[in-house]
Amino acid sequence: MSISSGAFSTASNGSDKATYTPSVNPNIGTKYETNYDGVVLTQAVGGETYSVERYGKRIGWTIKYTFLRTADRDKLQLLIDYADGKKNTFYFSEDNFSTSTQVRFDQDSFVFDEVAQEAYSISFKMIQYITV
């Protein structure tokens, strides 16, 4: 499923989305994942396995933008700076903030590749933020 209007904001209602959202949509081929790393398995001495769920599943996205203009690159750089890498959460919406999901980046470094004169490419991972 392609994202028809991907948007980013520091507010759940998208009030500042114009500050952080590029004017173009991500490339087709966004990767969606379901992460169950909140489930911990422990094996007892007798061989019995017990599971403990610290938190439920989390949704993740890998998004790629290509041929971003300088202004759009700057908007994503502002978002990366706001989030301070993995430190702070922000909101992501696939439908222009009819609904939104609180997320954080799931990587340590971000690289903008210049693919043509004043045109840039970037790929990044986000994961749903779960409060425990």
GROMACS .gro file of N, CA and C in nm:
model
  396
    1MET      N    1   0.084  -0.117   0.000
    1MET     CA    2   0.000   0.000   0.000
    1MET      C    3   0.089   0.123   0.000
    2SER      N    4   0.065   0.215  -0.090
    2SER     CA    5   0.146   0.336  -0.094
    2SER      C    6   0.086   0.441  -0.001
    3ILE      N    7   0.170   0.528   0.048
    3ILE     CA    8   0.126   0.635   0.137
    3ILE      C    9   0.079   0.750   0.049
    4SER      N   10  -0.048   0.788   0.066
    4SER     CA   11  -0.105   0.891  -0.022
    4SER      C   12  -0.067   1.032   0.021
    5SER      N   13  -0.047   1.054   0.149
    5SER     CA   14  -0.008   1.187   0.195
    5SER      C   15   0.065   1.176   0.328
    6GLY      N   16   0.186   1.123   0.328
    6GLY     CA   17   0.264   1.109   0.449
    6GLY      C   18   0.297   1.244   0.509
    7ALA      N   19   0.278   1.259   0.640
    7ALA     CA   20   0.302   1.386   0.705
    7ALA      C   21   0.364   1.363   0.843
    8PHE      N   22   0.440   1.462   0.890
    8PHE     CA   23   0.509   1.456   1.018
    8PHE      C   24   0.475   1.580   1.099
    9SER      N   25   0.467   1.564   1.232
    9SER     CA   26   0.435   1.677   1.318
    9SER      C   27   0.484   1.648   1.460
   10THR      N   28   0.496   1.753   1.539
   10THR     CA   29   0.528   1.735   1.681
   10THR      C   30   0.400   1.731   1.764
   11ALA      N   31   0.285   1.755   1.700
   11ALA     CA   32   0.155   1.753   1.768
   11ALA      C   33   0.067   1.644   1.707
   12SER      N   34  -0.013   1.578   1.790
   12SER     CA   35  -0.096   1.468   1.741
   12SER      C   36  -0.201   1.512   1.639
   13ASN      N   37  -0.238   1.639   1.640
   13ASN     CA   38  -0.337   1.687   1.543
   13ASN      C   39  -0.273   1.741   1.415
   14GLY      N   40  -0.141   1.739   1.407
   14GLY     CA   41  -0.072   1.783   1.286
   14GLY      C   42  -0.064   1.934   1.270
   15SER      N   43  -0.080   2.009   1.378
   15SER     CA   44  -0.086   2.155   1.368
   15SER      C   45   0.040   2.218   1.309
   16ASP      N   46   0.156   2.154   1.323
   16ASP     CA   47   0.279   2.211   1.267
   16ASP      C   48   0.336   2.124   1.155
   17LYS      N   49   0.251   2.049   1.087
   17LYS     CA   50   0.298   1.958   0.983
   17LYS      C   51   0.369   2.030   0.869
   18ALA      N   52   0.333   2.153   0.840
   18ALA     CA   53   0.397   2.227   0.731
   18ALA      C   54   0.546   2.250   0.758
   19THR      N   55   0.584   2.253   0.885
   19THR     CA   56   0.723   2.274   0.923
   19THR      C   57   0.810   2.153   0.892
   20TYR      N   58   0.754   2.032   0.904
   20TYR     CA   59   0.834   1.910   0.897
   20TYR      C   60   0.803   1.819   0.778
   21THR      N   61   0.699   1.846   0.702
   21THR     CA   62   0.653   1.754   0.598
   21THR      C   63   0.698   1.801   0.461
   22PRO      N   64   0.770   1.717   0.386
   22PRO     CA   65   0.808   1.753   0.249
   22PRO      C   66   0.684   1.772   0.161
   23SER      N   67   0.702   1.844   0.051
   23SER     CA   68   0.590   1.870  -0.040
   23SER      C   69   0.562   1.751  -0.132
   24VAL      N   70   0.647   1.649  -0.127
   24VAL     CA   71   0.627   1.529  -0.208
   24VAL      C   72   0.605   1.410  -0.116
   25ASN      N   73   0.540   1.306  -0.169
   25ASN     CA   74   0.517   1.185  -0.091
   25ASN      C   75   0.638   1.093  -0.099
   26PRO      N   76   0.650   1.001  -0.004
   26PRO     CA   77   0.759   0.903  -0.012
   26PRO      C   78   0.744   0.816  -0.136
   27ASN      N   79   0.852   0.750  -0.171
   27ASN     CA   80   0.849   0.658  -0.285
   27ASN      C   81   0.750   0.546  -0.261
   28ILE      N   82   0.698   0.491  -0.367
   28ILE     CA   83   0.619   0.368  -0.358
   28ILE      C   84   0.715   0.259  -0.311
   29GLY      N   85   0.666   0.170  -0.229
   29GLY     CA   86   0.751   0.064  -0.177
   29GLY      C   87   0.787   0.083  -0.031
   30THR      N   88   0.711   0.165   0.040
   30THR     CA   89   0.732   0.180   0.184
   30THR      C   90   0.721   0.042   0.248
   31LYS      N   91   0.814   0.012   0.337
   31LYS     CA   92   0.812  -0.118   0.405
   31LYS      C   93   0.741  -0.103   0.538
   32TYR      N   94   0.650  -0.195   0.565
   32TYR     CA   95   0.577  -0.201   0.691
   32TYR      C   96   0.623  -0.325   0.765
   33GLU      N   97   0.642  -0.313   0.895
   33GLU     CA   98   0.681  -0.430   0.973
   33GLU      C   99   0.603  -0.432   1.103
   34THR      N  100   0.587  -0.551   1.156
   34THR     CA  101   0.527  -0.569   1.287
   34THR      C  102   0.634  -0.629   1.377
   35ASN      N  103   0.660  -0.563   1.487
   35ASN     CA  104   0.770  -0.599   1.575
   35ASN      C  105   0.713  -0.650   1.708
   36TYR      N  106   0.757  -0.768   1.748
   36TYR     CA  107   0.712  -0.829   1.873
   36TYR      C  108   0.826  -0.838   1.975
   37ASP      N  109   0.919  -0.743   1.974
   37ASP     CA  110   1.033  -0.752   2.065
   37ASP      C  111   0.995  -0.729   2.212
   38GLY      N  112   0.869  -0.695   2.240
   38GLY     CA  113   0.823  -0.679   2.378
   38GLY      C  114   0.788  -0.811   2.445
   39VAL      N  115   0.797  -0.922   2.371
   39VAL     CA  116   0.768  -1.054   2.427
   39VAL      C  117   0.901  -1.122   2.460
   40VAL      N  118   0.918  -1.160   2.585
   40VAL     CA  119   1.042  -1.222   2.631
   40VAL      C  120   1.013  -1.368   2.666
   41LEU      N  121   1.095  -1.459   2.613
   41LEU     CA  122   1.082  -1.602   2.643
   41LEU      C  123   1.190  -1.643   2.743
   42THR      N  124   1.150  -1.722   2.840
   42THR     CA  125   1.243  -1.775   2.939
   42THR      C  126   1.221  -1.926   2.947
   43GLN      N  127   1.332  -2.000   2.941
   43GLN     CA  128   1.321  -2.145   2.948
   43GLN      C  129   1.366  -2.192   3.086
   44ALA      N  130   1.280  -2.267   3.153
   44ALA     CA  131   1.310  -2.319   3.285
   44ALA      C  132   1.407  -2.437   3.274
   45VAL      N  133   1.465  -2.475   3.386
   45VAL     CA  134   1.559  -2.586   3.389
   45VAL      C  135   1.497  -2.714   3.335
   46GLY      N  136   1.370  -2.738   3.363
   46GLY     CA  137   1.304  -2.859   3.317
   46GLY      C  138   1.265  -2.855   3.170
   47GLY      N  139   1.290  -2.745   3.101
   47GLY     CA  140   1.260  -2.736   2.959
   47GLY      C  141   1.133  -2.660   2.926
   48GLU      N  142   1.053  -2.630   3.026
   48GLU     CA  143   0.929  -2.555   3.003
   48GLU      C  144   0.964  -2.411   2.962
   49THR      N  145   0.893  -2.357   2.864
   49THR     CA  146   0.916  -2.221   2.818
   49THR      C  147   0.801  -2.131   2.863
   50TYR      N  148   0.837  -2.018   2.921
   50TYR     CA  149   0.739  -1.920   2.968
   50TYR      C  150   0.757  -1.791   2.888
   51SER      N  151   0.646  -1.728   2.856
   51SER     CA  152   0.654  -1.600   2.784
   51SER      C  153   0.594  -1.489   2.871
   52VAL      N  154   0.659  -1.373   2.864
   52VAL     CA  155   0.613  -1.255   2.935
   52VAL      C  156   0.603  -1.143   2.832
   53GLU      N  157   0.487  -1.080   2.827
   53GLU     CA  158   0.469  -0.970   2.734
   53GLU      C  159   0.486  -0.839   2.810
   54ARG      N  160   0.597  -0.769   2.783
   54ARG     CA  161   0.622  -0.638   2.845
   54ARG      C  162   0.535  -0.533   2.779
   55TYR      N  163   0.515  -0.545   2.651
   55TYR     CA  164   0.424  -0.459   2.575
   55TYR      C  165   0.390  -0.534   2.446
   56GLY      N  166   0.284  -0.494   2.382
   56GLY     CA  167   0.235  -0.564   2.263
   56GLY      C  168   0.318  -0.534   2.139
   57LYS      N  169   0.261  -0.565   2.028
   57LYS     CA  170   0.332  -0.544   1.903
   57LYS      C  171   0.346  -0.396   1.872
   58ARG      N  172   0.450  -0.364   1.795
   58ARG     CA  173   0.472  -0.228   1.748
   58ARG      C  174   0.481  -0.231   1.596
   59ILE      N  175   0.432  -0.127   1.535
   59ILE     CA  176   0.437  -0.114   1.390
   59ILE      C  177   0.561  -0.032   1.353
   60GLY      N  178   0.626  -0.070   1.245
   60GLY     CA  179   0.742   0.003   1.197
   60GLY      C  180   0.729   0.034   1.049
   61TRP      N  181   0.798   0.137   1.006
   61TRP     CA  182   0.798   0.179   0.866
   61TRP      C  183   0.941   0.207   0.823
   62THR      N  184   0.974   0.171   0.699
   62THR     CA  185   1.096   0.217   0.635
   62THR      C  186   1.052   0.299   0.515
   63ILE      N  187   1.089   0.424   0.516
   63ILE     CA  188   1.042   0.520   0.415
   63ILE      C  189   1.161   0.576   0.339
   64LYS      N  190   1.141   0.591   0.209
   64LYS     CA  191   1.246   0.648   0.125
   64LYS      C  192   1.190   0.762   0.042
   65TYR      N  193   1.263   0.871   0.040
   65TYR     CA  194   1.233   0.985  -0.046
   65TYR      C  195   1.346   0.999  -0.146
   66THR      N  196   1.312   1.023  -0.271
   66THR     CA  197   1.415   1.055  -0.371
   66THR      C  198   1.377   1.182  -0.444
   67PHE      N  199   1.476   1.250  -0.494
   67PHE     CA  200   1.460   1.375  -0.568
   67PHE      C  201   1.390   1.482  -0.485
   68LEU      N  202   1.431   1.491  -0.358
   68LEU     CA  203   1.382   1.599  -0.272
   68LEU      C  204   1.451   1.729  -0.310
   69ARG      N  205   1.375   1.834  -0.318
   69ARG     CA  206   1.435   1.966  -0.338
   69ARG      C  207   1.501   2.009  -0.207
   70THR      N  208   1.583   2.111  -0.214
   70THR     CA  209   1.656   2.158  -0.097
   70THR      C  210   1.560   2.196   0.017
   71ALA      N  211   1.451   2.262  -0.014
   71ALA     CA  212   1.354   2.303   0.090
   71ALA      C  213   1.294   2.181   0.160
   72ASP      N  214   1.264   2.075   0.083
   72ASP     CA  215   1.209   1.953   0.143
   72ASP      C  216   1.313   1.881   0.226
   73ARG      N  217   1.437   1.879   0.179
   73ARG     CA  218   1.546   1.820   0.258
   73ARG      C  219   1.559   1.893   0.390
   74ASP      N  220   1.550   2.025   0.386
   74ASP     CA  221   1.562   2.105   0.508
   74ASP      C  222   1.450   2.075   0.607
   75LYS      N  223   1.328   2.049   0.557
   75LYS     CA  224   1.217   2.014   0.646
   75LYS      C  225   1.243   1.882   0.717
   76LEU      N  226   1.292   1.783   0.643
   76LEU     CA  227   1.324   1.655   0.707
   76LEU      C  228   1.441   1.669   0.804
   77GLN      N  229   1.537   1.754   0.771
   77GLN     CA  230   1.649   1.778   0.863
   77GLN      C  231   1.599   1.842   0.992
   78LEU      N  232   1.501   1.933   0.981
   78LEU     CA  233   1.441   1.992   1.102
   78LEU      C  234   1.375   1.886   1.188
   79LEU      N  235   1.305   1.791   1.124
   79LEU     CA  236   1.242   1.682   1.198
   79LEU      C  237   1.347   1.595   1.268
   80ILE      N  238   1.453   1.561   1.198
   80ILE     CA  239   1.561   1.481   1.256
   80ILE      C  240   1.623   1.555   1.374
   81ASP      N  241   1.645   1.686   1.358
   81ASP     CA  242   1.702   1.766   1.466
   81ASP      C  243   1.606   1.775   1.585
   82TYR      N  244   1.476   1.792   1.557
   82TYR     CA  245   1.377   1.796   1.664
   82TYR      C  246   1.378   1.664   1.741
   83ALA      N  247   1.376   1.553   1.667
   83ALA     CA  248   1.373   1.421   1.731
   83ALA      C  249   1.504   1.388   1.800
   84ASP      N  250   1.611   1.457   1.763
   84ASP     CA  251   1.744   1.432   1.820
   84ASP      C  252   1.779   1.284   1.804
   85GLY      N  253   1.766   1.238   1.679
   85GLY     CA  254   1.789   1.096   1.650
   85GLY      C  255   1.676   1.013   1.707
   86LYS      N  256   1.708   0.922   1.799
   86LYS     CA  257   1.608   0.834   1.860
   86LYS      C  258   1.546   0.893   1.988
   87LYS      N  259   1.597   1.006   2.034
   87LYS     CA  260   1.562   1.056   2.167
   87LYS      C  261   1.415   1.097   2.182
   88ASN      N  262   1.364   1.181   2.094
   88ASN     CA  263   1.229   1.237   2.110
   88ASN      C  264   1.131   1.173   2.012
   89THR      N  265   1.006   1.166   2.052
   89THR     CA  266   0.902   1.112   1.965
   89THR      C  267   0.839   1.226   1.884
   90PHE      N  268   0.770   1.186   1.778
   90PHE     CA  269   0.693   1.280   1.696
   90PHE      C  270   0.577   1.202   1.639
   91TYR      N  271   0.494   1.266   1.559
   91TYR     CA  272   0.375   1.200   1.505
   91TYR      C  273   0.389   1.183   1.354
   92PHE      N  274   0.343   1.066   1.308
   92PHE     CA  275   0.344   1.032   1.166
   92PHE      C  276   0.202   0.998   1.124
   93SER      N  277   0.162   1.045   1.007
   93SER     CA  278   0.029   1.016   0.956
   93SER      C  279   0.038   0.978   0.809
   94GLU      N  280  -0.035   0.874   0.774
   94GLU     CA  281  -0.043   0.831   0.634
   94GLU      C  282  -0.162   0.895   0.563
   95ASP      N  283  -0.246   0.968   0.635
   95ASP     CA  284  -0.367   1.024   0.575
   95ASP      C  285  -0.388   1.171   0.611
   96ASN      N  286  -0.278   1.245   0.616
   96ASN     CA  287  -0.281   1.390   0.639
   96ASN      C  288  -0.347   1.427   0.772
   97PHE      N  289  -0.323   1.346   0.874
   97PHE     CA  290  -0.365   1.368   1.013
   97PHE      C  291  -0.515   1.351   1.038
   98SER      N  292  -0.580   1.268   0.958
   98SER     CA  293  -0.712   1.218   1.001
   98SER      C  294  -0.689   1.124   1.119
   99THR      N  295  -0.578   1.046   1.110
   99THR     CA  296  -0.528   0.964   1.220
   99THR      C  297  -0.378   0.984   1.226
  100SER      N  298  -0.319   0.958   1.342
  100SER     CA  299  -0.174   0.970   1.353
  100SER      C  300  -0.121   0.867   1.452
  101THR      N  301   0.007   0.840   1.443
  101THR     CA  302   0.074   0.745   1.530
  101THR      C  303   0.197   0.811   1.589
  102GLN      N  304   0.216   0.797   1.720
  102GLN     CA  305   0.336   0.849   1.784
  102GLN      C  306   0.450   0.754   1.755
  103VAL      N  307   0.560   0.807   1.701
  103VAL     CA  308   0.673   0.725   1.657
  103VAL      C  309   0.804   0.787   1.704
  104ARG      N  310   0.909   0.710   1.685
  104ARG     CA  311   1.045   0.762   1.701
  104ARG      C  312   1.129   0.700   1.591
  105PHE      N  313   1.242   0.765   1.559
  105PHE     CA  314   1.332   0.707   1.461
  105PHE      C  315   1.394   0.581   1.519
  106ASP      N  316   1.423   0.485   1.434
  106ASP     CA  317   1.479   0.357   1.476
  106ASP      C  318   1.615   0.337   1.410
  107GLN      N  319   1.696   0.440   1.411
  107GLN     CA  320   1.831   0.432   1.356
  107GLN      C  321   1.915   0.542   1.417
  108ASP      N  322   2.047   0.529   1.405
  108ASP     CA  323   2.138   0.621   1.471
  108ASP      C  324   2.192   0.731   1.380
  109SER      N  325   2.196   0.708   1.249
  109SER     CA  326   2.252   0.809   1.160
  109SER      C  327   2.161   0.829   1.040
  110PHE      N  328   2.170   0.947   0.981
  110PHE     CA  329   2.086   0.986   0.869
  110PHE      C  330   2.175   1.048   0.761
  111VAL      N  331   2.157   1.003   0.638
  111VAL     CA  332   2.240   1.050   0.528
  111VAL      C  333   2.152   1.097   0.415
  112PHE      N  334   2.173   1.220   0.372
  112PHE     CA  335   2.109   1.271   0.251
  112PHE      C  336   2.209   1.254   0.137
  113ASP      N  337   2.172   1.176   0.036
  113ASP     CA  338   2.257   1.158  -0.081
  113ASP      C  339   2.212   1.255  -0.189
  114GLU      N  340   2.308   1.325  -0.249
  114GLU     CA  341   2.275   1.412  -0.361
  114GLU      C  342   2.270   1.326  -0.487
  115VAL      N  343   2.151   1.313  -0.547
  115VAL     CA  344   2.131   1.226  -0.662
  115VAL      C  345   2.130   1.302  -0.794
  116ALA      N  346   2.115   1.431  -0.786
  116ALA     CA  347   2.123   1.521  -0.901
  116ALA      C  348   2.150   1.659  -0.842
  117GLN      N  349   2.171   1.756  -0.930
  117GLN     CA  350   2.200   1.889  -0.878
  117GLN      C  351   2.081   1.939  -0.796
  118GLU      N  352   2.107   1.969  -0.669
  118GLU     CA  353   2.007   2.016  -0.574
  118GLU      C  354   1.887   1.923  -0.561
  119ALA      N  355   1.911   1.793  -0.574
  119ALA     CA  356   1.808   1.690  -0.552
  119ALA      C  357   1.869   1.583  -0.461
  120TYR      N  358   1.794   1.545  -0.358
  120TYR     CA  359   1.849   1.459  -0.254
  120TYR      C  360   1.761   1.336  -0.230
  121SER      N  361   1.824   1.235  -0.172
  121SER     CA  362   1.757   1.110  -0.139
  121SER      C  363   1.789   1.076   0.006
  122ILE      N  364   1.690   1.020   0.076
  122ILE     CA  365   1.712   0.972   0.213
  122ILE      C  366   1.618   0.856   0.240
  123SER      N  367   1.663   0.764   0.324
  123SER     CA  368   1.581   0.653   0.369
  123SER      C  369   1.594   0.649   0.521
  124PHE      N  370   1.482   0.624   0.590
  124PHE     CA  371   1.489   0.616   0.735
  124PHE      C  372   1.382   0.520   0.788
  125LYS      N  373   1.408   0.471   0.911
  125LYS     CA  374   1.317   0.379   0.978
  125LYS      C  375   1.253   0.449   1.097
  126MET      N  376   1.123   0.422   1.115
  126MET     CA  377   1.049   0.472   1.231
  126MET      C  378   0.981   0.352   1.295
  127ILE      N  379   0.959   0.361   1.426
  127ILE     CA  380   0.887   0.256   1.496
  127ILE      C  381   0.787   0.321   1.591
  128GLN      N  382   0.674   0.258   1.607
  128GLN     CA  383   0.568   0.308   1.693
  128GLN      C  384   0.618   0.318   1.836
  129TYR      N  385   0.585   0.427   1.903
  129TYR     CA  386   0.622   0.449   2.042
  129TYR      C  387   0.513   0.389   2.131
  130ILE      N  388   0.555   0.308   2.225
  130ILE     CA  389   0.462   0.244   2.318
  130ILE      C  390   0.494   0.295   2.459
  131THR      N  391   0.393   0.346   2.528
  131THR     CA  392   0.413   0.383   2.668
  131THR      C  393   0.383   0.260   2.752
  132VAL      N  394   0.468   0.233   2.847
  132VAL     CA  395   0.452   0.113   2.929
  132VAL      C  396   0.398   0.151   3.065
   0.00000   0.00000   0.00000
